[in-house]
mmCIF file of C-alpha atoms in Angstrom:
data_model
loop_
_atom_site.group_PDB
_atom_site.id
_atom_site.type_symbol
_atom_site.label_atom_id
_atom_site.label_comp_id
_atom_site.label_asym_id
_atom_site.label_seq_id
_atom_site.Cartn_x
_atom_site.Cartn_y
_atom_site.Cartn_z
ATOM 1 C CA UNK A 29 250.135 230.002 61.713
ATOM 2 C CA UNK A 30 253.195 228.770 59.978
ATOM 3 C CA UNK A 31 254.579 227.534 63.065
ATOM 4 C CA UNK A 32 251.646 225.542 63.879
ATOM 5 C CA UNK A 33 251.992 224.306 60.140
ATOM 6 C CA UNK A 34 255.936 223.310 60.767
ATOM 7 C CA UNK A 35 254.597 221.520 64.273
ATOM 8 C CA UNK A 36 251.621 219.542 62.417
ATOM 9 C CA UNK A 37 253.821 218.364 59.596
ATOM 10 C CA UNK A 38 256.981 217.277 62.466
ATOM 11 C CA UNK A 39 254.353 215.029 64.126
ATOM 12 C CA UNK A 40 253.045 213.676 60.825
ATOM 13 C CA UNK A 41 256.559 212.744 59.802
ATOM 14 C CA UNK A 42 257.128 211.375 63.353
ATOM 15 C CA UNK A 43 253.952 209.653 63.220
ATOM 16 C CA UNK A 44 254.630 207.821 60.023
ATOM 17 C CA UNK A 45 258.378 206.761 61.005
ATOM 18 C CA UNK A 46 256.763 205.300 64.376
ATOM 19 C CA UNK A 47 254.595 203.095 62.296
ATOM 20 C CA UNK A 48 257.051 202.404 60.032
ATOM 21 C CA UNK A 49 259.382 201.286 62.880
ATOM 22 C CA UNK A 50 256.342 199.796 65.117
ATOM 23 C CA UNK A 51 255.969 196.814 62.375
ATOM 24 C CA UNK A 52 259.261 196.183 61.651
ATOM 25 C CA UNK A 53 259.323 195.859 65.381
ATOM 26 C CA UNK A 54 256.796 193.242 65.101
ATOM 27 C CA UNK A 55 257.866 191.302 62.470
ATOM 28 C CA UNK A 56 261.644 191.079 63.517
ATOM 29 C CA UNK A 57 262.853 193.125 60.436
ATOM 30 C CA UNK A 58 264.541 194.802 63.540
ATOM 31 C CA UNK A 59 265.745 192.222 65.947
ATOM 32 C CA UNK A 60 265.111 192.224 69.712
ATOM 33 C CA UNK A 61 268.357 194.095 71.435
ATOM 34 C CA UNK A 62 269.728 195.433 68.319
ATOM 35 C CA UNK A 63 270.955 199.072 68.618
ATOM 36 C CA UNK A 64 269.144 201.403 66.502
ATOM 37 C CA UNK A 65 271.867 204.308 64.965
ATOM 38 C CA UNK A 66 270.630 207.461 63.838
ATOM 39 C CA UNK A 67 272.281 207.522 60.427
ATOM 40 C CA UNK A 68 271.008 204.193 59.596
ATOM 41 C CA UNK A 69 267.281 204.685 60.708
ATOM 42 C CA UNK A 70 267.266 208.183 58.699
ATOM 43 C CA UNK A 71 269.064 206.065 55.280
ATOM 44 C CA UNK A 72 266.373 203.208 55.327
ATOM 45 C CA UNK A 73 263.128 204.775 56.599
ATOM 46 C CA UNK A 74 263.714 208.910 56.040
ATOM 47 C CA UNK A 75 263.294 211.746 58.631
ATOM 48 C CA UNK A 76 265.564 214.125 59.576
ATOM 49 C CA UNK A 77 267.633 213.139 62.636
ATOM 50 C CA UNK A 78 264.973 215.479 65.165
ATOM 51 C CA UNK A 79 262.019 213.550 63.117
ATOM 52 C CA UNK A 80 263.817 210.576 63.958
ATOM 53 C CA UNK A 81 264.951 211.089 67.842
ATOM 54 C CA UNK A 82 261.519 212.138 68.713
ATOM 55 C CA UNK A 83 260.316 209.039 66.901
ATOM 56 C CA UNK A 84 262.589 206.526 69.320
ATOM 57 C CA UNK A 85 261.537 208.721 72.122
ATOM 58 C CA UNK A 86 257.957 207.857 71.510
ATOM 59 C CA UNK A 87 258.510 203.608 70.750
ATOM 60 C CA UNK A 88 260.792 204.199 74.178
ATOM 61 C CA UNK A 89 257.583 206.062 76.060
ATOM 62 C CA UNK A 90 255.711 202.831 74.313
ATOM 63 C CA UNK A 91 258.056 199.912 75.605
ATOM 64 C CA UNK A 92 258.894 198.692 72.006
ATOM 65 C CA UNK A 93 262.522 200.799 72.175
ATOM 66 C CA UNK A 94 264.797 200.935 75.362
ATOM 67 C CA UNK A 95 267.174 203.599 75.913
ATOM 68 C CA UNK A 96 270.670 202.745 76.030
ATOM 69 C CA UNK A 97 273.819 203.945 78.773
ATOM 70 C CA UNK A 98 275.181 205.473 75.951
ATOM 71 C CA UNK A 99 272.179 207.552 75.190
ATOM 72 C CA UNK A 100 271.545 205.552 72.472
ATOM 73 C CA UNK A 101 268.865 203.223 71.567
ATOM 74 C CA UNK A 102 267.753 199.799 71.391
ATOM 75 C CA UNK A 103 264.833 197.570 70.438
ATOM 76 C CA UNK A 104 263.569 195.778 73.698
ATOM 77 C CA UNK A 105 264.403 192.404 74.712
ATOM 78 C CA UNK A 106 261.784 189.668 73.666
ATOM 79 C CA UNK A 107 263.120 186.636 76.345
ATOM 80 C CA UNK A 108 260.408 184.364 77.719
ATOM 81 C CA UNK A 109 260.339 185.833 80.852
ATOM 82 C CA UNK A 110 259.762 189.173 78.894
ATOM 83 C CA UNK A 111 256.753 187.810 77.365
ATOM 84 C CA UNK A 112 255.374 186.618 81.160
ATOM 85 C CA UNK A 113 255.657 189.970 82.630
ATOM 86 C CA UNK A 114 253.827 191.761 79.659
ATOM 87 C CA UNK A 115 251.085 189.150 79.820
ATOM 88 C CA UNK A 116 250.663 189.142 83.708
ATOM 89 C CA UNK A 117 250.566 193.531 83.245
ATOM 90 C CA UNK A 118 247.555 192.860 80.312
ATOM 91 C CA UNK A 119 245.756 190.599 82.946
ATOM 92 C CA UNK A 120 245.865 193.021 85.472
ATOM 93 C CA UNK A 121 244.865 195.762 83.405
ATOM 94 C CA UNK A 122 241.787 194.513 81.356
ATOM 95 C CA UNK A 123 240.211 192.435 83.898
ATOM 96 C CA UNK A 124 240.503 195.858 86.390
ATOM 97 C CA UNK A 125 238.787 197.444 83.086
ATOM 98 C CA UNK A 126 236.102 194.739 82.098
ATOM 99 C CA UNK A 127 235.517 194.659 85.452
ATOM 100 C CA UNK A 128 234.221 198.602 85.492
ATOM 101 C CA UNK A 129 233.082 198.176 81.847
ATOM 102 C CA UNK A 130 230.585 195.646 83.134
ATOM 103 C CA UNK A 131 229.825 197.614 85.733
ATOM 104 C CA UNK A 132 229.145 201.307 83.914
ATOM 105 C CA UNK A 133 228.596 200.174 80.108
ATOM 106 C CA UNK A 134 225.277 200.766 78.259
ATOM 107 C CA UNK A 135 223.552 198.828 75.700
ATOM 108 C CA UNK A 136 225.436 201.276 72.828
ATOM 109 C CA UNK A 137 228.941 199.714 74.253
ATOM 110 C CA UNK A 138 227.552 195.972 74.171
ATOM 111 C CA UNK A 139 226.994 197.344 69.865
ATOM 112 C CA UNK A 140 230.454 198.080 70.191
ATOM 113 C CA UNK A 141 231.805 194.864 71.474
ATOM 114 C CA UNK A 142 229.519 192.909 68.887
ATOM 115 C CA UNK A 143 230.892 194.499 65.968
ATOM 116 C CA UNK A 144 234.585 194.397 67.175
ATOM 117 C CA UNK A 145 233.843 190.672 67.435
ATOM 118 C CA UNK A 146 232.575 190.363 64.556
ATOM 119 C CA UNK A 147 235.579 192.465 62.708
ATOM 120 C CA UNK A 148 237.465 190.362 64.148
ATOM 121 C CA UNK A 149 235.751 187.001 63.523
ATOM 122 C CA UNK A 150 236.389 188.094 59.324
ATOM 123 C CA UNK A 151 240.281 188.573 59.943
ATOM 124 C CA UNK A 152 240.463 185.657 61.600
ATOM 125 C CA UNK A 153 239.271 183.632 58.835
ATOM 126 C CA UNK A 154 241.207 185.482 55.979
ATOM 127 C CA UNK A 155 244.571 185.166 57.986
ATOM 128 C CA UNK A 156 244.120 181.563 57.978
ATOM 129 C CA UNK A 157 243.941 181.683 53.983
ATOM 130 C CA UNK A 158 247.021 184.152 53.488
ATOM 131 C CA UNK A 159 249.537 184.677 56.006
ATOM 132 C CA UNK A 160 250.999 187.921 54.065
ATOM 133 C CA UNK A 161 252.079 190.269 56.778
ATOM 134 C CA UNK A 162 249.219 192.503 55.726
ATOM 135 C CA UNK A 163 246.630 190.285 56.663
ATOM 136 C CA UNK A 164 248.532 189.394 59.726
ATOM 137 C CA UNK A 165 248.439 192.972 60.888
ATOM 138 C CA UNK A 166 244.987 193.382 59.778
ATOM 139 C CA UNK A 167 244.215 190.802 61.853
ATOM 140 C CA UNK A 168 245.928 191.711 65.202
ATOM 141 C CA UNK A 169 245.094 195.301 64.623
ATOM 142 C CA UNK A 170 240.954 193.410 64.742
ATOM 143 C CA UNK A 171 242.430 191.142 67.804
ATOM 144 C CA UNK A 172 243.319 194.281 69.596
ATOM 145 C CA UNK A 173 240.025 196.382 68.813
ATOM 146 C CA UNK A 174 238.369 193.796 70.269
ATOM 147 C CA UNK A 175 240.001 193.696 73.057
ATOM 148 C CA UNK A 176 239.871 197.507 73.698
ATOM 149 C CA UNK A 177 236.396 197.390 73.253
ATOM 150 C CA UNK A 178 235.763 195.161 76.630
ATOM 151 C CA UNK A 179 237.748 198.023 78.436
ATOM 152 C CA UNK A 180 236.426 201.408 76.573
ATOM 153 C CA UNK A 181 233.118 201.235 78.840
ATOM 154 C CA UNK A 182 235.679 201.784 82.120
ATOM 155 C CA UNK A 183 235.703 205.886 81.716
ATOM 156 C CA UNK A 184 239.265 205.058 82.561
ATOM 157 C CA UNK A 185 241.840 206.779 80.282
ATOM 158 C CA UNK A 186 244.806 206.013 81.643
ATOM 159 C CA UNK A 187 243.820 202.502 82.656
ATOM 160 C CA UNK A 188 242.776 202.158 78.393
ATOM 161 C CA UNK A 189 246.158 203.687 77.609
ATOM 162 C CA UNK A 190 248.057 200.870 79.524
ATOM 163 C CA UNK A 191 245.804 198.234 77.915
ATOM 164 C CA UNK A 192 247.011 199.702 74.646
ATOM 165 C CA UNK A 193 250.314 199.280 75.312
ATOM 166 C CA UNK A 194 250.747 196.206 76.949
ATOM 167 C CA UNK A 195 248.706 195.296 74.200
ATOM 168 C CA UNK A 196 251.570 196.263 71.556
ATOM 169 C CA UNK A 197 254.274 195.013 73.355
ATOM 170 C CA UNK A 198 252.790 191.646 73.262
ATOM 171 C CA UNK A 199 252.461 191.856 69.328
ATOM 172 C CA UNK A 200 255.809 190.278 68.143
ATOM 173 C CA UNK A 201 254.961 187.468 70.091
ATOM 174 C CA UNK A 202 251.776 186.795 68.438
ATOM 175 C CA UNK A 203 252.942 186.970 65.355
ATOM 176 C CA UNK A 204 255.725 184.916 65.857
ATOM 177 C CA UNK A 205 253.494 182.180 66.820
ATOM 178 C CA UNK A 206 250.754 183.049 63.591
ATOM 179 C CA UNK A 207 253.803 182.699 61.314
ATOM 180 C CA UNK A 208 254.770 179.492 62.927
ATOM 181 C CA UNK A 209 250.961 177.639 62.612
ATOM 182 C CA UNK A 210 251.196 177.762 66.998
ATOM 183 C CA UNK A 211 247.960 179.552 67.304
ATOM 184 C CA UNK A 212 244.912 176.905 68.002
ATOM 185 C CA UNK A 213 242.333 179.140 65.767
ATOM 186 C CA UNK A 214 239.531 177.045 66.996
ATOM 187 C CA UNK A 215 240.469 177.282 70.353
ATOM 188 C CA UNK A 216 240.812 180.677 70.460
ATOM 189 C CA UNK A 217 237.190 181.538 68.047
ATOM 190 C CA UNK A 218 235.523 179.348 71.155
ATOM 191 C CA UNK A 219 237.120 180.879 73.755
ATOM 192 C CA UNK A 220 236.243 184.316 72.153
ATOM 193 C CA UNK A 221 232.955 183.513 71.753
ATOM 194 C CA UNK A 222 232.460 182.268 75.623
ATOM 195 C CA UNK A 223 233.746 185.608 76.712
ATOM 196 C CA UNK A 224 231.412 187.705 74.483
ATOM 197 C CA UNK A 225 228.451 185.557 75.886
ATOM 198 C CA UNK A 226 229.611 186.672 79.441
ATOM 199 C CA UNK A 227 229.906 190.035 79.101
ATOM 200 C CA UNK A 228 226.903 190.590 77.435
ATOM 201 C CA UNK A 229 225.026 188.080 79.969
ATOM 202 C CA UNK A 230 227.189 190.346 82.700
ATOM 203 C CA UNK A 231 228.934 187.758 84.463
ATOM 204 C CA UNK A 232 231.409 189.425 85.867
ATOM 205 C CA UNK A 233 233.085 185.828 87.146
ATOM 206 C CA UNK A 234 233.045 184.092 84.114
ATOM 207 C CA UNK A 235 233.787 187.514 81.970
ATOM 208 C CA UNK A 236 236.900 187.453 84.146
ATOM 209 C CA UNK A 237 238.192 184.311 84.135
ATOM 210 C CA UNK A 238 237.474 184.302 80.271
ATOM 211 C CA UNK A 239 239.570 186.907 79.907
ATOM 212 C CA UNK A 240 242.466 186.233 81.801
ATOM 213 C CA UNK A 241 242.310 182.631 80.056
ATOM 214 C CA UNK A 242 242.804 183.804 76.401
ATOM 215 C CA UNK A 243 245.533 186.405 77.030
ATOM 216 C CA UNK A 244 247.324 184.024 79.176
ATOM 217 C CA UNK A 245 246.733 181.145 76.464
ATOM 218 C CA UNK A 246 249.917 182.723 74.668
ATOM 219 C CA UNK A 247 252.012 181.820 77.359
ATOM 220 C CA UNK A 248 250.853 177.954 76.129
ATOM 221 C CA UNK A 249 250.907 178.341 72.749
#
């Protein structure tokens, strides 16, 4: 009993730095390639230094943290040609899950997809009208429920773990362009709404194409 008490509070600790480190990721408080040290990850966000290696190991298991030659670690790159390959690996991966979604999902997952829509819809409009990074968050954090609700019908776990992570990796990019004014909201509410009309009218083609349009759209931005 007291072990499993010391093992649920390490992955609590853990699970708190990794968020922690997760949005400084994404907002570029920690800079693509920097190295991340030990000592100084334990003096500005806590942990012990086990707390804190398991913590990288799970951002490196995630794509947000690269291991180093030296053992150590880094934040990934964030190059343009980074930000292609991510995209291209989210294309391939949702439209392989809307595609079975469409295919096996019942009326209660259609629910689902109308109320991440709509969640999302609400952040949308309050981001616009403060650009704090809590709303920004709020908002991709809605972006990206959304998203994993086209897929959750699939019965695929592994393929909704990959759309999760792809997913993250592709956050820092996003919010680069939201803090620079690059993101079209109109543009993207329409082209939302065109896609939720598809899926729920089951057209696979146009669901598809829909799709692959607004996560590629980034590439444009």
């Amino acid at each position: 009993m007291l072990f499993g008490s010391k093992h649920d509070e390490d992955e609590t600790v853990v699970a708190m730095l990794a968020s922690a480190l997760r949005r400084d990721i994404s907002f570029g408080v920690l800079l693509p390639d920097q190295k991340l040290k030990l000592n100084a990850l334990r003096v500005r966000y806590g942990g012990s230094n086990h707390s804190m290696r398991e913590t990288l190991r799970l951002l490196s298991a995630e794509g947000l943290v690269a291991a180093t030659a030296q053992r150590g670690f880094r934040v990934t790159s964030a190059t343009e040609e980074d930000l292609q390959d991510i995209l291209f690996m989210r294309v391939q991966v949702e439209k392989m899950a809307l595609e079975k979604s469409l295919r096996l999902g019942d009326v209660a997952w259609e629910g689902r997809v109308l109320a991440a829509h709509h969640s999302m819809r609400h952040r949308e409009v309050l981001v616009q009208e403060d650009l704090s990074d809590l709303a920004a968050l709020e908002w991709d954090n809605a972006c990206r429920d959304f998203f994993f609700s086209l897929c959750e019908a699939s019965g695929s776990p592994r393929l909704l773990d990959m759309q999760q992570k792809f997913y993250d990796q592709s956050r820092r990019f996003r919010l680069t362009l939201l803090r620079e004014g690059r993101l079209d909201f109109q543009d993207r509410t329409a082209q939302h709404h065109a896609l939720l009309e598809a899926v729920l009218a089951r057209d696979l083609s146009t669901a598809l194409g829909g799709l692959e349009r607004l996560i590629t759209s980034e590439l444009q931005a």
